[in-house]
Backbone as CSV, one residue per row, in Angstrom:
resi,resn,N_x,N_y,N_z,CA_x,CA_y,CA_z,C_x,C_y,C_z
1,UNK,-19.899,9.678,-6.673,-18.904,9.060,-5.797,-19.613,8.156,-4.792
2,UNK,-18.948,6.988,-4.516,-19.610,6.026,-3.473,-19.427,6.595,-2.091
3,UNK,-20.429,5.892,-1.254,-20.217,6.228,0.073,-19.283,5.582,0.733
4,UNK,-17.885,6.432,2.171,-17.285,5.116,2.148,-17.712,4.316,2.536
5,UNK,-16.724,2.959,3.238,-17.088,2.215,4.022,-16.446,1.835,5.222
6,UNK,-17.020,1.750,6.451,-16.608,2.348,7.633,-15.810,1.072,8.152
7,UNK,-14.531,1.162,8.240,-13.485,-0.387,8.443,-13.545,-0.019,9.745
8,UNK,-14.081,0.802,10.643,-13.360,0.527,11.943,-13.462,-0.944,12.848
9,UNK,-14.874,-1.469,12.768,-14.825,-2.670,13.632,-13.705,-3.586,13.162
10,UNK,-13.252,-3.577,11.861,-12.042,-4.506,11.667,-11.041,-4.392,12.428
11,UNK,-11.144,-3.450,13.273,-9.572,-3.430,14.038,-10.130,-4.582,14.713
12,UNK,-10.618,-5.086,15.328,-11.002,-5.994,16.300,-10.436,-7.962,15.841
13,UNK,-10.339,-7.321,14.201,-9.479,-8.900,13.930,-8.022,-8.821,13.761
14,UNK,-7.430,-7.230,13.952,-6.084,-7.176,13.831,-5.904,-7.896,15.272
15,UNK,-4.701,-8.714,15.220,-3.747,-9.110,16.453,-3.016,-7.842,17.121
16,UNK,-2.425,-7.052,17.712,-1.407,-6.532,18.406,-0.981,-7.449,18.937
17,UNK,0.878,-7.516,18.782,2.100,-7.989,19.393,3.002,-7.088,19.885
18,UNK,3.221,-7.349,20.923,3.936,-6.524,21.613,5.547,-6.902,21.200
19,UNK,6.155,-5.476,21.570,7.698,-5.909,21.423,8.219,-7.038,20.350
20,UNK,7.468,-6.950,19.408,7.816,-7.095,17.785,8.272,-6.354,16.722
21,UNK,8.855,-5.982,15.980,10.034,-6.995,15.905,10.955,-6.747,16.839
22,UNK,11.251,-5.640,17.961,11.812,-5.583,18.639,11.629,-4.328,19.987
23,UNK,12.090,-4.999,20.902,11.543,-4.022,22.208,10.868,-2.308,21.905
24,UNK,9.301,-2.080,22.468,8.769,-1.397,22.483,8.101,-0.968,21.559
25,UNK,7.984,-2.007,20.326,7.284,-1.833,19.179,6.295,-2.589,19.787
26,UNK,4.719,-1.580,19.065,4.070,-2.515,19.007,3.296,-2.848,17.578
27,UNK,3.464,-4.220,17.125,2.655,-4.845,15.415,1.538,-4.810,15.946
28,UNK,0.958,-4.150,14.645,0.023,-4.514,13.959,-0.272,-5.984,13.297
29,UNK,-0.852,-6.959,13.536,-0.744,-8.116,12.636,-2.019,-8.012,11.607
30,UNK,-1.719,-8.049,10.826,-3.084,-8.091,9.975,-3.557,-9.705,9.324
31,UNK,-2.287,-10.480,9.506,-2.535,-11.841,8.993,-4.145,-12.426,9.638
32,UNK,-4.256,-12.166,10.828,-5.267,-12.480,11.536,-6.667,-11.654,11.124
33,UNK,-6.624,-10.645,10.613,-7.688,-10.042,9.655,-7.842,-10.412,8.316
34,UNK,-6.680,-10.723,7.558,-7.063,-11.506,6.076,-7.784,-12.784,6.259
35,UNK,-7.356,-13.390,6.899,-7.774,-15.174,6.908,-9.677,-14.932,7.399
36,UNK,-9.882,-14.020,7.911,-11.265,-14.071,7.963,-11.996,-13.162,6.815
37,UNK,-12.909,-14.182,6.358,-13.522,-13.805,4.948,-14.122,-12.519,4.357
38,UNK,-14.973,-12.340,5.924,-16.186,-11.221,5.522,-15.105,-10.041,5.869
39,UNK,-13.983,-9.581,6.539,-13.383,-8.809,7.054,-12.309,-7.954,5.914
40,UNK,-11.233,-9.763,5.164,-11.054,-9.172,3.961,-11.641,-8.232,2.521
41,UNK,-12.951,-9.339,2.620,-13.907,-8.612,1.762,-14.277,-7.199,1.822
42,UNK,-14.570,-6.988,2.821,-14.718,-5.761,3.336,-13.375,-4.413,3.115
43,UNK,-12.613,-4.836,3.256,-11.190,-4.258,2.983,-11.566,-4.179,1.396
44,UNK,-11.328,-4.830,1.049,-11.497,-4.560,-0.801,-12.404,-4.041,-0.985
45,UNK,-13.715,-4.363,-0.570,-14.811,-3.937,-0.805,-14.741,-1.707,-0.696
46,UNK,-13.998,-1.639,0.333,-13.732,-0.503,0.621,-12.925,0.352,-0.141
47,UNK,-11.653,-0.502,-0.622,-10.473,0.285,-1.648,-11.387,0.000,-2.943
48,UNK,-12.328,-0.375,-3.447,-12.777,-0.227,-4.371,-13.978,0.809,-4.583
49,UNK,-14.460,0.924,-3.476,-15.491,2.185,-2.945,-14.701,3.140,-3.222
50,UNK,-13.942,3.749,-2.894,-12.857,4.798,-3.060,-12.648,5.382,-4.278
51,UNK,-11.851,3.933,-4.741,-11.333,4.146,-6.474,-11.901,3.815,-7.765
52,UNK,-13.365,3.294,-7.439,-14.327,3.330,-8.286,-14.448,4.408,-9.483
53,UNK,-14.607,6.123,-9.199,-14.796,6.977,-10.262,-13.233,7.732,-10.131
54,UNK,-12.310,6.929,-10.019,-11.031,7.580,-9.991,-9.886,7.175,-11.279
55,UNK,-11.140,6.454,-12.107,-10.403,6.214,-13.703,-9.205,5.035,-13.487
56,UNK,-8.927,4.694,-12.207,-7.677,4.052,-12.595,-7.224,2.788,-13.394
57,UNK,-5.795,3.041,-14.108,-5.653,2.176,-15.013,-4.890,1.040,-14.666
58,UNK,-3.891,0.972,-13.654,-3.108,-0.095,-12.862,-3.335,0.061,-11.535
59,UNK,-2.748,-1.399,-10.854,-2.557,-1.128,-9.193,-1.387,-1.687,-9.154
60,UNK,-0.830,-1.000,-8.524,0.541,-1.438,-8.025,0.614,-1.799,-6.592
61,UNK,1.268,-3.243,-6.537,1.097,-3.490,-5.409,2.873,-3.585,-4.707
62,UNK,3.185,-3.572,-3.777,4.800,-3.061,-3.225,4.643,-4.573,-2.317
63,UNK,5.898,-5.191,-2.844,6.324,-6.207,-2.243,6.121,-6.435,-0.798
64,UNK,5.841,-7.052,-0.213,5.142,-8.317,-0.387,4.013,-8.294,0.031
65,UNK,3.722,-7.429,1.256,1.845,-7.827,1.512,0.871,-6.924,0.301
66,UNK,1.579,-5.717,-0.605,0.877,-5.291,-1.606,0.372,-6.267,-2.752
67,UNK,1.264,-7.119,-2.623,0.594,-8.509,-3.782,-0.971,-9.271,-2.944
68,UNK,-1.045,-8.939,-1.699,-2.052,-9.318,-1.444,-3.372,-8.903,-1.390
69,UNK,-3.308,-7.321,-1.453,-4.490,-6.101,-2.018,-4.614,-5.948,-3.311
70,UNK,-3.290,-5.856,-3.968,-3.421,-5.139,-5.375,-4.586,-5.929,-6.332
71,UNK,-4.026,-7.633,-6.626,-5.162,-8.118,-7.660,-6.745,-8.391,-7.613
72,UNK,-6.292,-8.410,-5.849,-8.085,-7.730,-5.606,-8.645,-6.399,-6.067
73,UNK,-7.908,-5.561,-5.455,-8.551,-4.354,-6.212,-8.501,-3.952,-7.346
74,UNK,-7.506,-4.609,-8.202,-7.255,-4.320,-9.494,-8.280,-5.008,-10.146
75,UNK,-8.954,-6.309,-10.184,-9.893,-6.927,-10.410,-11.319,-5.964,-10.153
76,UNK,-11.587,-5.829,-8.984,-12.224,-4.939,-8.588,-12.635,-3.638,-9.737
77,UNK,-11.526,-2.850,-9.831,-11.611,-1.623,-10.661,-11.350,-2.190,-12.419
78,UNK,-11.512,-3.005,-12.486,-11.302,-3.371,-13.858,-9.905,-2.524,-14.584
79,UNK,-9.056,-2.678,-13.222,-7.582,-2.538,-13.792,-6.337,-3.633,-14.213
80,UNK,-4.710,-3.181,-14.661,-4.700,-3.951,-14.382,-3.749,-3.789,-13.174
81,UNK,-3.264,-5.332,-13.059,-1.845,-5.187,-11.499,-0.525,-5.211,-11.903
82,UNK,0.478,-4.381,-11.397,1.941,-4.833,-11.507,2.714,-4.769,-10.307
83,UNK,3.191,-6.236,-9.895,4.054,-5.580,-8.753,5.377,-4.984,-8.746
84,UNK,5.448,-4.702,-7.752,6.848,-3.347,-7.673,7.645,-4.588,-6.754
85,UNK,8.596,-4.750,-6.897,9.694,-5.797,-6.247,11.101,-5.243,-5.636
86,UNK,10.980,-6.317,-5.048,13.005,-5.990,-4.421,13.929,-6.122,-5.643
87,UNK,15.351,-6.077,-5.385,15.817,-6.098,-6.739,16.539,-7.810,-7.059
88,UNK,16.274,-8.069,-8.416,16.910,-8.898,-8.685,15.501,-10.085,-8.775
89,UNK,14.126,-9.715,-9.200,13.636,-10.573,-9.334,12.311,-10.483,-10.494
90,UNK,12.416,-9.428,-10.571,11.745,-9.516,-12.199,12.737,-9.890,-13.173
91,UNK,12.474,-10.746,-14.274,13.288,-11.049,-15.283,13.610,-9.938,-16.746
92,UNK,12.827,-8.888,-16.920,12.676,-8.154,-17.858,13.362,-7.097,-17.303
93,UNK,14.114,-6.200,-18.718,14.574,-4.692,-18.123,13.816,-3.682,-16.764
94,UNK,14.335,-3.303,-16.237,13.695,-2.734,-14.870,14.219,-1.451,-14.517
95,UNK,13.314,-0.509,-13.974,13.711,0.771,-13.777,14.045,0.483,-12.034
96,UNK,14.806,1.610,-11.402,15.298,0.919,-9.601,15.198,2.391,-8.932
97,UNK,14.957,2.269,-8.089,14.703,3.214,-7.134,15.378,2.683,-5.490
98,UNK,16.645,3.755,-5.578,16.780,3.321,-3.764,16.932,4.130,-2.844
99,UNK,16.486,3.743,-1.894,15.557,5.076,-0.786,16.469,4.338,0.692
100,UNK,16.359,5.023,1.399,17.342,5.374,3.108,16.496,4.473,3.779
101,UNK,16.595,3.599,4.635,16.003,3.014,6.031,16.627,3.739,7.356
102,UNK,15.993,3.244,8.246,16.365,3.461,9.338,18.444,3.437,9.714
103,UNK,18.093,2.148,9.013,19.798,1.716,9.376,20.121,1.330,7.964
104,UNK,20.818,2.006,6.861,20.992,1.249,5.852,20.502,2.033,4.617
105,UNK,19.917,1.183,3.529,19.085,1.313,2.720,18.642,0.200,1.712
106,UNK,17.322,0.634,0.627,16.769,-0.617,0.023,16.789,-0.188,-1.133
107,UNK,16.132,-1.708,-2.028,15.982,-0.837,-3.560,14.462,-1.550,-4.076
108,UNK,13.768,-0.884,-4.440,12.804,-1.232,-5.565,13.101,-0.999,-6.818
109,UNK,12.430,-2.163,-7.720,12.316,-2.474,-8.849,10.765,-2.574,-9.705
110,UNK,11.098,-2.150,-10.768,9.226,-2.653,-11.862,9.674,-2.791,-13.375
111,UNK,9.262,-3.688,-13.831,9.576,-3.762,-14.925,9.575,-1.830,-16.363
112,UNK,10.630,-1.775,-17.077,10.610,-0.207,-18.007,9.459,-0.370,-18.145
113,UNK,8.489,-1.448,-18.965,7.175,-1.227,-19.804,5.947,-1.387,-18.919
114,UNK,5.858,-1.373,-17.906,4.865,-1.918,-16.572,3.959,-0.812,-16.924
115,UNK,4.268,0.479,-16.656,3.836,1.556,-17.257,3.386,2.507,-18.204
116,UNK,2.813,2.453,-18.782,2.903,3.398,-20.177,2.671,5.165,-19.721
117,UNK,3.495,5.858,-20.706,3.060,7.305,-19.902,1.695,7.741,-19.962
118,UNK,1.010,8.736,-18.769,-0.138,8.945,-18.619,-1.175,8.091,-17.623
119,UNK,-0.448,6.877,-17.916,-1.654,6.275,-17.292,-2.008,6.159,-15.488
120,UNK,-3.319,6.033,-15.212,-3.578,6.685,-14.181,-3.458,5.201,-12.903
121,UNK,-2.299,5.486,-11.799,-1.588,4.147,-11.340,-2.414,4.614,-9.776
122,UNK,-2.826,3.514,-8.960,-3.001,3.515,-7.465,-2.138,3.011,-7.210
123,UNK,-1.378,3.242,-6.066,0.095,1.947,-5.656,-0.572,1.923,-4.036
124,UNK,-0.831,0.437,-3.388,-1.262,-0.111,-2.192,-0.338,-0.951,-1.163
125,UNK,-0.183,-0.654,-0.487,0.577,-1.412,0.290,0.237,-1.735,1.975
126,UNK,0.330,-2.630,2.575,-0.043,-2.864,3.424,-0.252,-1.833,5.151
127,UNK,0.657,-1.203,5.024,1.109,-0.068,6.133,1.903,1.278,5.747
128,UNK,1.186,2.315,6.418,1.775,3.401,6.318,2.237,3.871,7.550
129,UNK,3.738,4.034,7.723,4.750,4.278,8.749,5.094,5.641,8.327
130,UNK,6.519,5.476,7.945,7.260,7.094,7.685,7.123,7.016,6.540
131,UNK,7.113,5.972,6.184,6.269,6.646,3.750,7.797,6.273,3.006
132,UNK,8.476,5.711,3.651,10.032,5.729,2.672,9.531,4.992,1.550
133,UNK,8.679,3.356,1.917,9.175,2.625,0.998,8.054,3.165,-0.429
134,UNK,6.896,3.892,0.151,5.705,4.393,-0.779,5.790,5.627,-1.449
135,UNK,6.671,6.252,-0.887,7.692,7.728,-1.374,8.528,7.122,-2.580
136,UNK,9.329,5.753,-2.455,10.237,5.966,-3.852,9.350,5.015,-4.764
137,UNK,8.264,3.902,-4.033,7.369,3.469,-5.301,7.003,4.594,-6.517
138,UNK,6.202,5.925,-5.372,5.802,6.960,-5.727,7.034,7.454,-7.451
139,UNK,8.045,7.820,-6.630,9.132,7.840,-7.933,9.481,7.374,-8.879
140,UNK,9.094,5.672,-8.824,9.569,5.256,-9.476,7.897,5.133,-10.881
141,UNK,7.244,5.327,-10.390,6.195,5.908,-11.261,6.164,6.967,-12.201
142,UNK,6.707,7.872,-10.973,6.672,8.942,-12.059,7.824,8.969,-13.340
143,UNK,8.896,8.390,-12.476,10.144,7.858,-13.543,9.208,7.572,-15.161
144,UNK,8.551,6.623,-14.967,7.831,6.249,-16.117,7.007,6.446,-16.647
145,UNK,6.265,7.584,-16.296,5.606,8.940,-16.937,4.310,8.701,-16.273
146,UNK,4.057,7.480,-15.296,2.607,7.486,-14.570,2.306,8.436,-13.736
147,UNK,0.640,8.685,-13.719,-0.183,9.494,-13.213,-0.493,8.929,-11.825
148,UNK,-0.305,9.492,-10.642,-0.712,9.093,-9.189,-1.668,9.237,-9.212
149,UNK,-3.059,8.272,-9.251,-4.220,8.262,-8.791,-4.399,8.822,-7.206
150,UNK,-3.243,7.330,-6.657,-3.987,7.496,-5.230,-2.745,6.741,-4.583
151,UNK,-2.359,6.675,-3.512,-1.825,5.648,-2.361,-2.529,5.519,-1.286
152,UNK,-2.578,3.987,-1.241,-3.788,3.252,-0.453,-2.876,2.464,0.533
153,UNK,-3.583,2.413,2.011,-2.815,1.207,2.647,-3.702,1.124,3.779
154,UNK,-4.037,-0.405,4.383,-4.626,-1.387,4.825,-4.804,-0.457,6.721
155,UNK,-3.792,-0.411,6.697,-3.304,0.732,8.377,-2.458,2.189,8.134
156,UNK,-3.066,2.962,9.005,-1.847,3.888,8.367,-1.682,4.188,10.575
157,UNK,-0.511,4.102,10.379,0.631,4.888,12.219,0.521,6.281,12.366
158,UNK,-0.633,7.419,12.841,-0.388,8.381,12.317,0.491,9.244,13.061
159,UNK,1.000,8.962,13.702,1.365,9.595,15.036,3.249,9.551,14.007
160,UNK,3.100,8.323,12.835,4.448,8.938,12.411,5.216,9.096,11.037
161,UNK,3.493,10.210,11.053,3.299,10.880,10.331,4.358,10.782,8.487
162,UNK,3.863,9.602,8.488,4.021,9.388,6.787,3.408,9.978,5.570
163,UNK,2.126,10.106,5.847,1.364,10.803,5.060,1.738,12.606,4.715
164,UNK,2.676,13.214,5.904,3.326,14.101,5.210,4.568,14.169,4.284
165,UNK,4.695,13.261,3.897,5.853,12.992,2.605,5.266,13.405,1.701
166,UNK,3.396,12.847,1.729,3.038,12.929,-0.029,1.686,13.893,-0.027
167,UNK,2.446,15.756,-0.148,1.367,16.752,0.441,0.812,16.660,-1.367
168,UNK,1.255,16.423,-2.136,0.183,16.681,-3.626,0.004,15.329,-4.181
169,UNK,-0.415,14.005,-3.226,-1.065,12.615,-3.464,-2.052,12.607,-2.661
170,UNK,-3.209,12.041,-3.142,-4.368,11.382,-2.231,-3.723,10.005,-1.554
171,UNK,-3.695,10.176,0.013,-3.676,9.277,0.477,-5.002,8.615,1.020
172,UNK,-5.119,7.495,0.976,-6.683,6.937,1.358,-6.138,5.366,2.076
173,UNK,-5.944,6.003,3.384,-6.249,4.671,4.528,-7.378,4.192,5.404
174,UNK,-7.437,2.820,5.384,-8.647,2.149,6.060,-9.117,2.229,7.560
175,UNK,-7.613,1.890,7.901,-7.671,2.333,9.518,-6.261,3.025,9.919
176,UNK,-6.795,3.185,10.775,-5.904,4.622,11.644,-5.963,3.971,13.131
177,UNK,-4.379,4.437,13.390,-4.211,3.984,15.130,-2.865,5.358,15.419
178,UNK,-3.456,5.737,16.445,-2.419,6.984,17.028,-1.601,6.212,18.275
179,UNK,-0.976,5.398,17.888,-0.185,4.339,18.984,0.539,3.262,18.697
């Protein structure tokens, strides 16, 4: 197994915004950490440290900043990528999964054949909050007979506490903020 690799100085290219998207939140921006080279690299460089001897056979990446990890790391691990979408925008038959928000609810989509059964899937996504939207990715995997490697994400909020949704998945986040 590789050694990891220690992302903490990257917090230093995340932005914080205050009262985004709305009073008393505070973002995370990570746009301001991708656009710098050695920082991204490093991010991949890291989810591939990880999932190196973890066999995996796809990455799934969850609309929309997961399209921006997944074909890196999928490249990376000599996997391949599929993204997981909102509904109504893959063109091929699609399996759907819809899960509760705050106010409301959403739906994910992946193509029936994205999957084959068995095979061993990481699904990545940019932030880990309360785990809704990585909880029904999670489902909609197993729907299709895939094996949970791992769920990966760029930040994880721990303070709210997402990572207890998924007590029999490896979760593997880069950075951590209790705030």
């Amino acid at each position: 197994m590789s050694t990891p690799i220690n992302c903490e100085p990257l917090k230093q290219l995340i932005r914080t915004v205050p009262d985004f998207p709305k009073p008393g939140i505070l973002f995370y921006d990570i746009t301001t950490l991708l656009k710098d080279k050695a920082g991204f690299a490093q991010m991949i460089d890291a989810f591939a440290a990880y999932y190196i001897d973890k066999h995996v056979d796809l990455v799934l990446g969850i609309e929309a900043r997961g399209f921006i990890f997944g074909p890196a790391m999928a490249y990376r691990l000599n996997a391949g990528f599929v993204p997981v979408r909102k509904p109504k925008k893959l063109p091929a038959p699609v399996a759907k999964v819809t899960y509760d928000l705050e106010y409301g609810s959403d739906s994910l989509e992946i193509h029936l054949d994205a999957i084959q059964p068995g095979q061993r899937v990481v699904i990545v996504d940019d932030l880990l909050a309360t785990g809704g939207t990585m909880q029904a990715t999670v489902q909609l995997v197993r729907q299709l007979g895939g094996e949970i490697a791992g769920v990966a994400f760029a930040v994880e909020l721990d303070f709210l506490k997402g990572r207890d949704k998924f007590p029999d998945v490896d979760v593997y986040s880069l950075l951590h903020y209790n705030e």
